[in-house]
mmCIF file of C-alpha atoms in Angstrom:
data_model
loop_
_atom_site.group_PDB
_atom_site.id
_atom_site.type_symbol
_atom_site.label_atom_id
_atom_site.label_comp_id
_atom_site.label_asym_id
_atom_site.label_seq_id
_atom_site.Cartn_x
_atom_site.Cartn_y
_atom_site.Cartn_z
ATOM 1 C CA UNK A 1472 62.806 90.015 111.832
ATOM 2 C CA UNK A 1473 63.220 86.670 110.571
ATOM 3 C CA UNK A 1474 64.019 83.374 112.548
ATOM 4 C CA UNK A 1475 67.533 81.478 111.280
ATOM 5 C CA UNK A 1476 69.518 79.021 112.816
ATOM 6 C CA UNK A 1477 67.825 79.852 116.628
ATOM 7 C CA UNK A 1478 68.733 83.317 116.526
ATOM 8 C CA UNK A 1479 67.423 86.403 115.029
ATOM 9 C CA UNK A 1480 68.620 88.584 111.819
ATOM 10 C CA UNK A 1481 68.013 92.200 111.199
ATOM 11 C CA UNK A 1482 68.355 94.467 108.756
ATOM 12 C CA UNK A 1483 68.766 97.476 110.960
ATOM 13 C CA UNK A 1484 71.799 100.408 110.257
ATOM 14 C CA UNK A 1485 72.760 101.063 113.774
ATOM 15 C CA UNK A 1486 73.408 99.660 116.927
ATOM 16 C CA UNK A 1487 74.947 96.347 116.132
ATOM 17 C CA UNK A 1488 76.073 93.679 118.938
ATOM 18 C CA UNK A 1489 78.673 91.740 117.068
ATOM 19 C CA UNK A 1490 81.796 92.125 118.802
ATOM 20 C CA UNK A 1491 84.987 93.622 117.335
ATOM 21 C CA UNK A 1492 86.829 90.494 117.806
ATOM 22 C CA UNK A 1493 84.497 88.437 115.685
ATOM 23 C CA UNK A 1494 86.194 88.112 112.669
ATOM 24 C CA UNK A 1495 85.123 86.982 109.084
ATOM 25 C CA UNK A 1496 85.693 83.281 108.141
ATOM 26 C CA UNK A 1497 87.860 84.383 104.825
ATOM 27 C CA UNK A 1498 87.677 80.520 103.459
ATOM 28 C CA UNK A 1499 83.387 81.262 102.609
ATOM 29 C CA UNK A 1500 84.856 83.392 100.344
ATOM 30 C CA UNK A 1501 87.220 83.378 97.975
ATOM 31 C CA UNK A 1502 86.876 87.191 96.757
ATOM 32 C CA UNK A 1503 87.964 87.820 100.603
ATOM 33 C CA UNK A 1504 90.650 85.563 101.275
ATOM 34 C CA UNK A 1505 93.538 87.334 99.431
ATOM 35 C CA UNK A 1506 91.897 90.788 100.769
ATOM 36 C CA UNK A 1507 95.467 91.449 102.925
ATOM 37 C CA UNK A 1508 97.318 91.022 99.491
ATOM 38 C CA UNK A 1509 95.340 93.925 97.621
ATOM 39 C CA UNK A 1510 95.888 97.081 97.604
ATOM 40 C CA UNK A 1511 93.563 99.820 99.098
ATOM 41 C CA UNK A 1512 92.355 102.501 97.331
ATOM 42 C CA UNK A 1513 88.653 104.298 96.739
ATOM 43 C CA UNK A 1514 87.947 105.261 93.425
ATOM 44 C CA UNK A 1515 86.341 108.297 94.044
ATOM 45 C CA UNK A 1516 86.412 111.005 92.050
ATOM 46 C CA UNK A 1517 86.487 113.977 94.433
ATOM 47 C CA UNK A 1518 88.573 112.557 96.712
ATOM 48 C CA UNK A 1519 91.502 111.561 94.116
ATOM 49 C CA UNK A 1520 90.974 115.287 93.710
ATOM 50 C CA UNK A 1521 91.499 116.547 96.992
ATOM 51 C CA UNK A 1522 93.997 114.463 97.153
ATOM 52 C CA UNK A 1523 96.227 115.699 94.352
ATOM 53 C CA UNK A 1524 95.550 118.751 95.602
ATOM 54 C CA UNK A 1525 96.559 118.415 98.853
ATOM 55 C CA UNK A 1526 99.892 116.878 97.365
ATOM 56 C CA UNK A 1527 100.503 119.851 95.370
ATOM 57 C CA UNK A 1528 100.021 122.304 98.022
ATOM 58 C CA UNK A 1529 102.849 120.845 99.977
ATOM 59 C CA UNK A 1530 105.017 120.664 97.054
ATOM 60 C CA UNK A 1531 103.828 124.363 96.423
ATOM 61 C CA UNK A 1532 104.974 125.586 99.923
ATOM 62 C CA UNK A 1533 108.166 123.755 99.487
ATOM 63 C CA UNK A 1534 109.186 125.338 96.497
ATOM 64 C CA UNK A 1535 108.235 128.505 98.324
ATOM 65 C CA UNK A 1536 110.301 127.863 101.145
ATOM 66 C CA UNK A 1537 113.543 126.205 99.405
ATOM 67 C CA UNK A 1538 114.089 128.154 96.599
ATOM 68 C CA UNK A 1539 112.680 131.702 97.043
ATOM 69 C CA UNK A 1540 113.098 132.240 101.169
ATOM 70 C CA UNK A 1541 116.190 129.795 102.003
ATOM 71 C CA UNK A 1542 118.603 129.264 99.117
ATOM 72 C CA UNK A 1543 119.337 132.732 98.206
ATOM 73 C CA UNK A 1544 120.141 133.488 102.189
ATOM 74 C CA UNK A 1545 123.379 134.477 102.944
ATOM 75 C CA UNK A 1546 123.116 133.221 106.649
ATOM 76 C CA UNK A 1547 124.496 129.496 105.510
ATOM 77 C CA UNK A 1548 123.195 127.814 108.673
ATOM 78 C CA UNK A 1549 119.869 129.196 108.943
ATOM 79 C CA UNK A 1550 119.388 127.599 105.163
ATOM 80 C CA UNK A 1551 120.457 124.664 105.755
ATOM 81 C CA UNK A 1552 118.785 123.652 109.399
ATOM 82 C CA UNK A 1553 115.291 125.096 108.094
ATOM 83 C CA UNK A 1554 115.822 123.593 104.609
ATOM 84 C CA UNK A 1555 116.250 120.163 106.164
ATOM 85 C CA UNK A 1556 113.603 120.712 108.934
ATOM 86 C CA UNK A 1557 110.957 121.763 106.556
ATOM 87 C CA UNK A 1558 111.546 119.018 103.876
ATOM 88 C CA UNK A 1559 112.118 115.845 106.718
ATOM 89 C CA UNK A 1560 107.951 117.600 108.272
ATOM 90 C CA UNK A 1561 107.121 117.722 104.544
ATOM 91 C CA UNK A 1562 108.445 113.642 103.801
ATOM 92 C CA UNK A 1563 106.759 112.690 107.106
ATOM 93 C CA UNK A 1564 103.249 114.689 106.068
ATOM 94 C CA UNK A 1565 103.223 113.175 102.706
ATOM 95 C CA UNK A 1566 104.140 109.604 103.800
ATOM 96 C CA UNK A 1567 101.387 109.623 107.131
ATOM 97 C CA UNK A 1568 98.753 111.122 104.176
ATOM 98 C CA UNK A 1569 100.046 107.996 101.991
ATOM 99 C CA UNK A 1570 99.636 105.366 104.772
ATOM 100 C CA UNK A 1571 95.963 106.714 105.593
ATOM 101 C CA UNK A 1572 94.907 106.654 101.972
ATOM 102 C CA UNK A 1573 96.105 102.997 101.043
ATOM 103 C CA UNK A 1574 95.895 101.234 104.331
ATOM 104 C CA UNK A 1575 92.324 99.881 105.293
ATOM 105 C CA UNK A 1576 90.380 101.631 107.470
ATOM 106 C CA UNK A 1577 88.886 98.359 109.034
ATOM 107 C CA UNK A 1578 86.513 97.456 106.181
ATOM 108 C CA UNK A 1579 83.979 94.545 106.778
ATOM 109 C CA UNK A 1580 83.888 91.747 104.153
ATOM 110 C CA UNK A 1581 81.300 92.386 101.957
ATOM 111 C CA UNK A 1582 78.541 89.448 101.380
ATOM 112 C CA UNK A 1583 79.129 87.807 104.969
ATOM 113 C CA UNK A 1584 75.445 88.025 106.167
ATOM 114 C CA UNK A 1585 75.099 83.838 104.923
ATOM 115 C CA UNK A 1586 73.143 81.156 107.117
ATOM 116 C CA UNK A 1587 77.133 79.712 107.117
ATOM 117 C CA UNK A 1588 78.622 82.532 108.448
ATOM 118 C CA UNK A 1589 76.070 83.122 110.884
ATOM 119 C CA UNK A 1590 76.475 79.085 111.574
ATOM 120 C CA UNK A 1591 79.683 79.621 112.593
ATOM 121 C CA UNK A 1592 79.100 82.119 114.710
ATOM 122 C CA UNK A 1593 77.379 79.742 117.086
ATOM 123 C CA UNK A 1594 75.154 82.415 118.658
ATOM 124 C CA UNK A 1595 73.361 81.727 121.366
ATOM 125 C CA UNK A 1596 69.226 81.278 120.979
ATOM 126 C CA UNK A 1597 67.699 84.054 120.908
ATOM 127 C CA UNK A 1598 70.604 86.123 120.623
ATOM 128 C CA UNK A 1599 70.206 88.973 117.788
ATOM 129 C CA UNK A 1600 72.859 90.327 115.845
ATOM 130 C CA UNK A 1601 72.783 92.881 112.574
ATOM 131 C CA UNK A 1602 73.031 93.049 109.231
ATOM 132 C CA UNK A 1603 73.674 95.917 107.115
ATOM 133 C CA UNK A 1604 71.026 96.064 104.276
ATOM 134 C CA UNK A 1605 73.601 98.324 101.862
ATOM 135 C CA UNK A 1606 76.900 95.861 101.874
ATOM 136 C CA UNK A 1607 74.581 92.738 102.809
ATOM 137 C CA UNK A 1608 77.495 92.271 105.786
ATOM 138 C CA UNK A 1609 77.155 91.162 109.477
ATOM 139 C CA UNK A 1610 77.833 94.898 111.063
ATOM 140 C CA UNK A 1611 80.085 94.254 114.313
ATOM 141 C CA UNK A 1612 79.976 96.780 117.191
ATOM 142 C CA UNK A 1613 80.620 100.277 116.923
ATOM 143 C CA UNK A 1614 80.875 99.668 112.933
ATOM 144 C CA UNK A 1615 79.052 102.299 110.210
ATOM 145 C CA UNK A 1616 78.422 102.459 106.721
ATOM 146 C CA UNK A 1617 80.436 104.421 104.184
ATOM 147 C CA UNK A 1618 78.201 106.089 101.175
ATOM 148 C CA UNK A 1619 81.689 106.538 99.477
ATOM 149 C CA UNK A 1620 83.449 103.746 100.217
ATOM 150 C CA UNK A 1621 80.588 101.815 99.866
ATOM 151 C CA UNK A 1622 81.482 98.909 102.754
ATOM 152 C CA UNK A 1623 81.271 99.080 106.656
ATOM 153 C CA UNK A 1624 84.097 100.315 108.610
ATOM 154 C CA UNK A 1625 84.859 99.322 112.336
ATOM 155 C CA UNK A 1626 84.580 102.107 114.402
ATOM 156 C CA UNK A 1627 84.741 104.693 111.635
ATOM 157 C CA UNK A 1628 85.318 108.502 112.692
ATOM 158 C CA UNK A 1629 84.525 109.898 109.572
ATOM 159 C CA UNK A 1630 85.222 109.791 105.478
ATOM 160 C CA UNK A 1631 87.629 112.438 104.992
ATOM 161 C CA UNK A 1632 87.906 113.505 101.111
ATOM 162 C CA UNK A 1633 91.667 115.036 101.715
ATOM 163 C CA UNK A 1634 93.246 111.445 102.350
ATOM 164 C CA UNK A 1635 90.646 109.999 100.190
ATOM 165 C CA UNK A 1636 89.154 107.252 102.697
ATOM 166 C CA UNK A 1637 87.845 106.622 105.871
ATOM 167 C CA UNK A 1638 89.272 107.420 109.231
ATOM 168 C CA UNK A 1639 89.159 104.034 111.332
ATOM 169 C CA UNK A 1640 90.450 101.216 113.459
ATOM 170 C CA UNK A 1641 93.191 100.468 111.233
ATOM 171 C CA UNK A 1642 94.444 103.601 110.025
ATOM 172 C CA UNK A 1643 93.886 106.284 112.544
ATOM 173 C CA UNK A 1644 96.899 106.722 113.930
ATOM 174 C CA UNK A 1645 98.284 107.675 110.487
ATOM 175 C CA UNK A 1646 95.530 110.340 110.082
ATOM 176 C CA UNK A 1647 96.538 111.702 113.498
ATOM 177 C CA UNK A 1648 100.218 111.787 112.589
ATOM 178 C CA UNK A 1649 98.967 113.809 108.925
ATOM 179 C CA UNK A 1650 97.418 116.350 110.810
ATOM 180 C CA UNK A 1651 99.669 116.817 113.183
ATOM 181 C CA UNK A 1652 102.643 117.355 110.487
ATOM 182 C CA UNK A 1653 100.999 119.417 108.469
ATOM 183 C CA UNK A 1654 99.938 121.622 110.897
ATOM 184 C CA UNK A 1655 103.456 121.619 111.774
ATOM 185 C CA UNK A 1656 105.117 122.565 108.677
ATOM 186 C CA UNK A 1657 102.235 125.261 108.524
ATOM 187 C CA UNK A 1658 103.129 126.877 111.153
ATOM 188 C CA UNK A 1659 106.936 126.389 110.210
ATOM 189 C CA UNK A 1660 105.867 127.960 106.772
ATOM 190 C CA UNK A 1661 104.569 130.788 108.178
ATOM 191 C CA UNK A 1662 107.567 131.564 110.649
ATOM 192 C CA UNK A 1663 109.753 131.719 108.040
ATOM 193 C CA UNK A 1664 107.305 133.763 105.333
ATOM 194 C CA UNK A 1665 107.357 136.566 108.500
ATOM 195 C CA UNK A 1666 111.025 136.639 108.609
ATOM 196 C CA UNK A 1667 111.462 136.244 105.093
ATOM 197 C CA UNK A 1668 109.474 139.708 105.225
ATOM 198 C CA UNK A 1669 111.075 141.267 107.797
ATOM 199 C CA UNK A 1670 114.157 140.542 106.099
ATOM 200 C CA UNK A 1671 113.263 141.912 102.516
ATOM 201 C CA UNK A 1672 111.783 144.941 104.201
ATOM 202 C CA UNK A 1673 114.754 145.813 106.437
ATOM 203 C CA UNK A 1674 117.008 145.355 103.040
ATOM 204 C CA UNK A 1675 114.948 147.501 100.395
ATOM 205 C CA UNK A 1676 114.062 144.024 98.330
ATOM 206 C CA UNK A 1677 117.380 143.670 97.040
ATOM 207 C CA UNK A 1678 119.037 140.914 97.225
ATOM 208 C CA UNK A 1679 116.492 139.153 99.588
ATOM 209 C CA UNK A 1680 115.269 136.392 96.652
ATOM 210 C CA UNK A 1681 115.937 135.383 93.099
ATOM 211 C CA UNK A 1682 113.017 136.510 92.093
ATOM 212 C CA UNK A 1683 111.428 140.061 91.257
ATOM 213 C CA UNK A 1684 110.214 142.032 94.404
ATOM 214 C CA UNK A 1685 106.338 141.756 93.072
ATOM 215 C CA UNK A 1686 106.607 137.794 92.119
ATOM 216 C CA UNK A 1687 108.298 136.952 95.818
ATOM 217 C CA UNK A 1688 105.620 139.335 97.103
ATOM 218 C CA UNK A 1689 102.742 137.049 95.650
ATOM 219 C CA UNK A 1690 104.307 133.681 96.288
ATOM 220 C CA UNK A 1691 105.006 134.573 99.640
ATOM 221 C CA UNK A 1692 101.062 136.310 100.529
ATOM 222 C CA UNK A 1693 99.352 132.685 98.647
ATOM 223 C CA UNK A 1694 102.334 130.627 101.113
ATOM 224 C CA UNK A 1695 100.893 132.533 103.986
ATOM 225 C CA UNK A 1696 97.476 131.762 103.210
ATOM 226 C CA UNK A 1697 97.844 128.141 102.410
ATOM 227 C CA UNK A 1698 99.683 128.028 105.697
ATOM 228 C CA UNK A 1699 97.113 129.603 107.995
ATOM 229 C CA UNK A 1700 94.286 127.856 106.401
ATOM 230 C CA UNK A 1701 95.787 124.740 106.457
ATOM 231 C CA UNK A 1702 97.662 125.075 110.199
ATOM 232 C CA UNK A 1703 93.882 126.252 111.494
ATOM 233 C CA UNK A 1704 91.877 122.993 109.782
ATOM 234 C CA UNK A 1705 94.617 120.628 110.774
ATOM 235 C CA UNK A 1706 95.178 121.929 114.469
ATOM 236 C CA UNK A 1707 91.604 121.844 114.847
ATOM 237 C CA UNK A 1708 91.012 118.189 113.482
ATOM 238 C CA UNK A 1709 94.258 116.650 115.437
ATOM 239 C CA UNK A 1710 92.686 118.088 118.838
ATOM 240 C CA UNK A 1711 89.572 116.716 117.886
ATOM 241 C CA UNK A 1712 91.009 113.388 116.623
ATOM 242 C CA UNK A 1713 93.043 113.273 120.101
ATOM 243 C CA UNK A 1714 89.796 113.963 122.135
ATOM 244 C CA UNK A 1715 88.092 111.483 120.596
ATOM 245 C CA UNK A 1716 90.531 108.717 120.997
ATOM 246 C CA UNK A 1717 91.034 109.667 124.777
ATOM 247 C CA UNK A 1718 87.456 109.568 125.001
ATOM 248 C CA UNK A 1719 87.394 106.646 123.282
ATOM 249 C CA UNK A 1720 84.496 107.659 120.916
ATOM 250 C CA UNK A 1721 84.416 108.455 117.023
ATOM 251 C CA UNK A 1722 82.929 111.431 115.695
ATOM 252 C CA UNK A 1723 80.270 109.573 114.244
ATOM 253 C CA UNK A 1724 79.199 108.280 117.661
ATOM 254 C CA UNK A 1725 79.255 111.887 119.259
ATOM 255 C CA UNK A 1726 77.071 113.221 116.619
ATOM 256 C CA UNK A 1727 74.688 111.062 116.868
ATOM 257 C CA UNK A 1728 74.623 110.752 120.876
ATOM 258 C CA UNK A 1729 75.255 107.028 120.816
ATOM 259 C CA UNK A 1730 74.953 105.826 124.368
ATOM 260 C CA UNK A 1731 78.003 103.531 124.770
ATOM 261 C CA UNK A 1732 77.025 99.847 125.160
ATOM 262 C CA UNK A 1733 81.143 99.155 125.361
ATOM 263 C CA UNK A 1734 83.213 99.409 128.196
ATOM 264 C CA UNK A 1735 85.045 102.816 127.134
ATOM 265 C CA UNK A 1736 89.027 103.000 127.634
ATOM 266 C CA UNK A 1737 91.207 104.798 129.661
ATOM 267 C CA UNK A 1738 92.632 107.866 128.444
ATOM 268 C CA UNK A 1739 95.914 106.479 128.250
ATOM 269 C CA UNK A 1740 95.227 102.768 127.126
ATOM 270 C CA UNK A 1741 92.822 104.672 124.586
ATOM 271 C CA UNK A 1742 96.070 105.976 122.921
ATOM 272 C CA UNK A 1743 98.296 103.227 123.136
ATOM 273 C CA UNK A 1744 95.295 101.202 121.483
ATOM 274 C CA UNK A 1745 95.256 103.624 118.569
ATOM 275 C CA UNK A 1746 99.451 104.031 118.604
ATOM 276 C CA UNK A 1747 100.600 100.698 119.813
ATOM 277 C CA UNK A 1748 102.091 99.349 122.405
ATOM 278 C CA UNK A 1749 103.945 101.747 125.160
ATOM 279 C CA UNK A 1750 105.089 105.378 124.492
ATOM 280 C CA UNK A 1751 108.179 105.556 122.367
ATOM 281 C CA UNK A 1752 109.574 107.140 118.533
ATOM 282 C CA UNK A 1753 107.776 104.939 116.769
ATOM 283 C CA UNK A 1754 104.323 106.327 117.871
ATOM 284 C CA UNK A 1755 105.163 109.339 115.777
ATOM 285 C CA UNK A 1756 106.863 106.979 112.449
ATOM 286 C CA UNK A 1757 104.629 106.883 109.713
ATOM 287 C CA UNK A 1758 106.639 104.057 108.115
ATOM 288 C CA UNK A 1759 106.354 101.897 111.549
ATOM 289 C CA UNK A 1760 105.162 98.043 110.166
ATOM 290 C CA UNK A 1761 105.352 99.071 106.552
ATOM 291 C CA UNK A 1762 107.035 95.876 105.327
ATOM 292 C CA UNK A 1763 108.774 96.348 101.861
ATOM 293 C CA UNK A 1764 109.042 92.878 101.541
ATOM 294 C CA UNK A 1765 105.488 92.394 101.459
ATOM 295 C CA UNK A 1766 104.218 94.821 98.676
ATOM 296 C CA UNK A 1767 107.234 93.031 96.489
ATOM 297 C CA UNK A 1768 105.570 90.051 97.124
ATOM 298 C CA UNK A 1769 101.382 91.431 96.273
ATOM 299 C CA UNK A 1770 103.403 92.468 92.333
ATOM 300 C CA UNK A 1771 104.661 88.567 92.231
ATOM 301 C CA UNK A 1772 100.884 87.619 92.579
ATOM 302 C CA UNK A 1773 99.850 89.318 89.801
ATOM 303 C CA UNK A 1774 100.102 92.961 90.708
ATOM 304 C CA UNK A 1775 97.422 95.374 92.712
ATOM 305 C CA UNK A 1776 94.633 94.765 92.505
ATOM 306 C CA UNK A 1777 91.974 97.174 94.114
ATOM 307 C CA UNK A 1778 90.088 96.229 97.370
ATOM 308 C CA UNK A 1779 87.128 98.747 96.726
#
């Protein structure tokens, strides 16, 4: 413990009393104050990996799905309404995994644990507040360190290789809305791989796809177990991810038991927290406040730059 400026400084990992709405001074530091015009991204290996690959699985199933199950249908309508259906879930999945991996997760300035920071703080005596010892930052409450992305995130759930970043304040609602359209067009997936069966049973495999009865055989059995894996992980994590919101406590803070020293949310205002605002379409938009205008203006500054 060390005396500064009448209050004390730790380097302790957990339990931190700076509130959420305590922000950063971004004029101490210059590598912080253009932080909202860079772009976010974690260079990490595995999880540009995982990543890829979780693009190319839903590319995968929608070549499945368009060109050996729908297109060669003769039923016109039942093409195109499940063509459309499947490819709007599959835009929707894509663009929610998009906004979770390059929008950030509620990352702490690095390098703000300085006597003028903590100056302008104007703590009361006595009063203690944290500092993390592996980004040298002023943790605020309900904050953890990330290994992988190597900073502190405000009230982090969890580091989730598949989006390739952390799950927090600022981008959980677009984690939420990835699981829950994936799971979607998993389950869509398989509806249509059982009639699709059904169908090429009933007619003797002729006629029932463009391709050979043994190749749609085998694209169809690897579509069905993509889709059941993937419908069982996602379902799974998008109850959790709603539980945890209504409970209004991350993952990271159920694992580890973390009594709660805030005053916890209702269910409901929980939700609209995470969301925004009151119930309506947009809560289910991945593309709700992404401005266009904005990322036009980040290239006329020089281009993107990485954050992490």
């Amino acid at each position: 413990t060390m005396q500064s400026s009448g209050h004390r400084y730790r380097d302790v990992e957990h339990h931190p009393l700076l509130a959420d709405n305590d922000s950063y001074d971004s004029s101490s530091s210059s590598s912080e104050a253009d932080m909202a015009d860079r772009v976010w991204f974690i260079r990490d290996g595995c999880g540009m990996v995982c990543a890829i690959m979780t693009w190319l699985l839903v590319v995968y199933a929608d070549f499945v799905v368009t060109f050996v199950m729908l297109l060669p249908s003769k039923d016109f309508w039942y093409s195109v309404i499940n063509g459309v259906l499947f490819n709007c879930l599959a835009v929707l999945a894509l663009s929610s995994h998009l906004r979770t991996m390059l929008t950030d997760p509620g990352a702490v300035p690095k390098g703000n644990a300085t006597k003028e920071y903590m100056d302008n703080l104007q703590l009361k005596p006595g009063e203690v507040i944290y500092k993390c010892p592996k980004c040298c930052s002023i943790k605020p409450e309900r904050a953890h360190h990330c290994s992988i992305c190597k900073r502190c995130i405000r009230k982090m759930d969890h580091h989730c290789p598949w989006v390739n970043n952390c799950v927090g304040e600022k981008n959980q609602r677009f984690f939420v809305l990835f699981t829950m359209y994936i799971a979607l067009i998993s389950a869509h997936a398989l509806v249509l791989c059982g009639f699709q069966f059904f169908s090429c049973v009933r007619g003797q495999w002729t006629e029932c796809s463009d391709f050979s009865p043994p190749v749609t055989v085998i694209l169809m059995i690897f579509l069905c177990l993509e889709g059941f894996l993937f419908l069982t992980f996602t379902a799974v994590m998008f109850g959790t991810q709603i539980h945890s919101i209504c409970n209004d406590e991350t993952e990271i803070e159920r694992l580890k038991s973390e009594k709660p020293t805030w005053e916890r949310r209702l269910r409901w205002e929980g939700m609209k927290s995470v969301f925004g605002g009151q119930p309506s379409l947009l809560w289910i938009n991945p593309f709700a406040g992404f401005r266009i205008r904005r990322l036009l203006l980040r290239g006329k500054k020089g281009g993107p730059e990485f954050s992490v």
